[in-house]
Amino acid sequence: VRGTQTHSGKTRGDGELALLSEIRARAVRGSRHGGLRLGIGDDCALLAPRRGEELAVTTDLSIDGRHFRLDWHQPEAIGHRALARGLSDLAAMGARPVAAFLSLGLPRELTTASGGRGGQRTGSRAWVQRFLDGLLALAEAHQTPLAGGDLAESSLAVADIVLVGVVPRGRALLRSGAQPGELLYVTGALGGAAAGLARLAELAGLDRSNPPRIPKKLEALLAPHLYPQPRIAQGLWLQRRGLASAALDLSDGLSTDLAHLCAESGVAAEVDASALPIHPTATLAQALDGGEDYELLFTAPATARLPRSIAGVAVTKIGRIVKARRGQPAITLITEQAAQPLKARGWEHFS
Amino acid sequence: VRGTQTHSGKTRGDGELALLSEIRARAVRGSRHGGLRLGIGDDCALLAPRRGEELAVTTDLSIDGRHFRLDWHQPEAIGHRALARGLSDLAAMGARPVAAFLSLGLPRELTTASGGRGGQRTGSRAWVQRFLDGLLALAEAHQTPLAGGDLAESSLAVADIVLVGVVPRGRALLRSGAQPGELLYVTGALGGAAAGLARLAELAGLDRSNPPRIPKKLEALLAPHLYPQPRIAQGLWLQRRGLASAALDLSDGLSTDLAHLCAESGVAAEVDASALPIHPTATLAQALDGGEDYELLFTAPATARLPRSIAGVAVTKIGRIVKARRGQPAITLITEQAAQPLKARGWEHFS
């Protein structure tokens, strides 16, 4: 987040300059970690990977009305979720995060303490400060300094997150390595984020607050949606042991993301419905098609011995990789009654 | 630009899928350059820097109405300018570009051939294809493959560009290295972009087309604004010879950017008005305060021998670095008549 990149006309307002200073000060606090040599304040950040390391880079765009809603989500959750998307991509490669970058376009009222939109309760702090609270708390949990970015006034709230990670050369977990005969695994539980979002939509319809208050007893229910946990430790574990032949993160839902893995690997897959680790709050449909669980989906040879959990998160065998056959569905869902094609059907958010 | 990152509800439309395929196909064509090991198609791109290299990373957000206007700028120019901003940041560090990433949020009508907004003449190709034409032509000129990004539907057109470059460890040109007694240099000419933008604004007021047609005879006049040239070769030249003690790129205008250099280096500066390489179409005010020239501003010891031009672009001595004194202005403009404080006054765009 440099001071030089607004083309807002004239010089920046006092509020914007103060925001830049605050971001810089808060970002520096967390930047003693390996790899980042120069953070916010110059034309670029500088990263110094160690010998034999390669860099994994990913960008994820979050837009009001598409990936979040200002009238549904607390600012802390929006910040957390924006960063979680990028961290989850690193996890899927088995990479260790080194630095994050944030390009932020915000309506002016979200950068001032008195602001907030449509009666949003932002308290005495600006919306953007609470957004940063959420983002930086997750960054700190994963020892990921905020190393730069950009800031501009925008009529629509947008946040583009860039994550840079390191992985030993040639060891990254790719989507393209799955082979017929291998087994299919998933971390954690599926469908919890979709179930949480459905509940949040209900709350938003009932509560006149904007965003709605989350009753204490619902916090745990909404957590998979509001505060998804990127599986960095699990991705690193798989990468270091060389057990996974292919991996990706479940951002769009099992039915869609497994189709990507199959396409990149040139294989097909069978999923056992009875084996799916469905989140206790979720339906089978949410587990199959619900997006944003940010669990890892990976394949491993049948001979590989995988633990029941990695760093406290369950690992479940949910199916197998088979040969792709022309005219046959890429994914088959096997239930006790029948085997049926599983169509990619990413979960519907804010249509 | 992965296929998995829309949360638009349901699966992507055919047009969006086609766009993803096109970006991937066009991006791959340009990606045989050193450093990028894995491009579009996985959760992250993979970059393999050579031993002794460090990575420079920068992000630049471009938003309709702030950094460009759909009703003023041809899509090719918007694509070119978005990438030029990021490349210019690498130039300012003396880094060689290795990969670009593009996060793109676009209204649906800009992704379809029949679309265009408010009567925009997009011809038989979609706005986004022409945007990519401009972006990828500049990327190719600088041998910079498009390695990834994100894509989403958005009510406001936004493009966040990420550039990754490499520079030998410890050799990057920083803003913080200027010392009292050193001389101040600038590449190229100043104010041409501001003058071109002023002319474009006139045209937009006269021409009913949207964006306005650029008459052949005005193309050269508008080029510094529409197609700025990032000074990659000049930044590399300075870095390799170790001649520059500090550098940055002129994105917000000399008066603003020189203030940043002074602040980061803890020095002050004197600028000789008569020495300024004012673009033939520009005024002194445009040369001092006009943004987006994307020339390099750098300092060098008085003993350094600098050529009159680097790779065909003029190098001009415009002043000197002096000690910062409490209560004194950071920048003094010296004319034949007097010495006066030069205030940071970034040029007004689309207020």
Short mmCIF file of C-alpha atoms in Angstrom, two decimals, chain A residues 188-199 220-222 224-225 273 276-293 295 347:
data_model
loop_
_atom_site.label_atom_id
_atom_site.label_comp_id
_atom_site.label_asym_id
_atom_site.label_seq_id
_atom_site.Cartn_x
_atom_site.Cartn_y
_atom_site.Cartn_z
CA GLY A 188 -12.22 -31.49 7.49
CA ALA A 189 -15.96 -31.42 6.86
CA LEU A 190 -17.96 -30.35 3.81
CA GLY A 191 -20.95 -28.09 3.44
CA GLY A 192 -20.51 -26.12 6.67
CA ALA A 193 -19.81 -22.86 4.85
CA ALA A 194 -22.90 -23.18 2.65
CA ALA A 195 -25.05 -24.07 5.66
CA GLY A 196 -23.66 -21.07 7.56
CA LEU A 197 -24.33 -18.76 4.64
CA ALA A 198 -27.92 -20.01 4.38
CA ARG A 199 -28.39 -19.21 8.06
CA ALA A 220 -20.36 -21.66 15.95
CA LEU A 221 -22.91 -22.40 13.24
CA LEU A 222 -21.81 -19.43 11.13
CA PRO A 224 -17.39 -22.14 8.74
CA HIS A 225 -18.83 -19.43 6.49
CA ALA A 273 -21.68 -40.63 -0.93
CA LEU A 276 -18.44 -37.96 2.69
CA PRO A 277 -17.61 -36.07 5.92
CA ILE A 278 -20.74 -33.94 5.84
CA HIS A 279 -20.67 -31.05 8.31
CA PRO A 280 -23.26 -31.66 11.08
CA THR A 281 -25.18 -28.55 10.03
CA ALA A 282 -25.16 -29.33 6.30
CA THR A 283 -27.16 -31.32 3.77
CA LEU A 284 -25.67 -33.74 1.23
CA ALA A 285 -26.30 -31.16 -1.51
CA GLN A 286 -24.41 -28.51 0.46
CA ALA A 287 -21.53 -30.94 1.00
CA LEU A 288 -21.38 -31.72 -2.74
CA ASP A 289 -21.99 -28.28 -4.21
CA GLY A 290 -21.41 -25.80 -1.39
CA GLY A 291 -18.50 -23.47 -2.04
CA GLU A 292 -15.99 -21.86 0.27
CA ASP A 293 -15.29 -24.72 2.63
CA GLU A 295 -10.80 -27.80 2.69
CA TRP A 347 -23.24 -23.24 -4.92
#
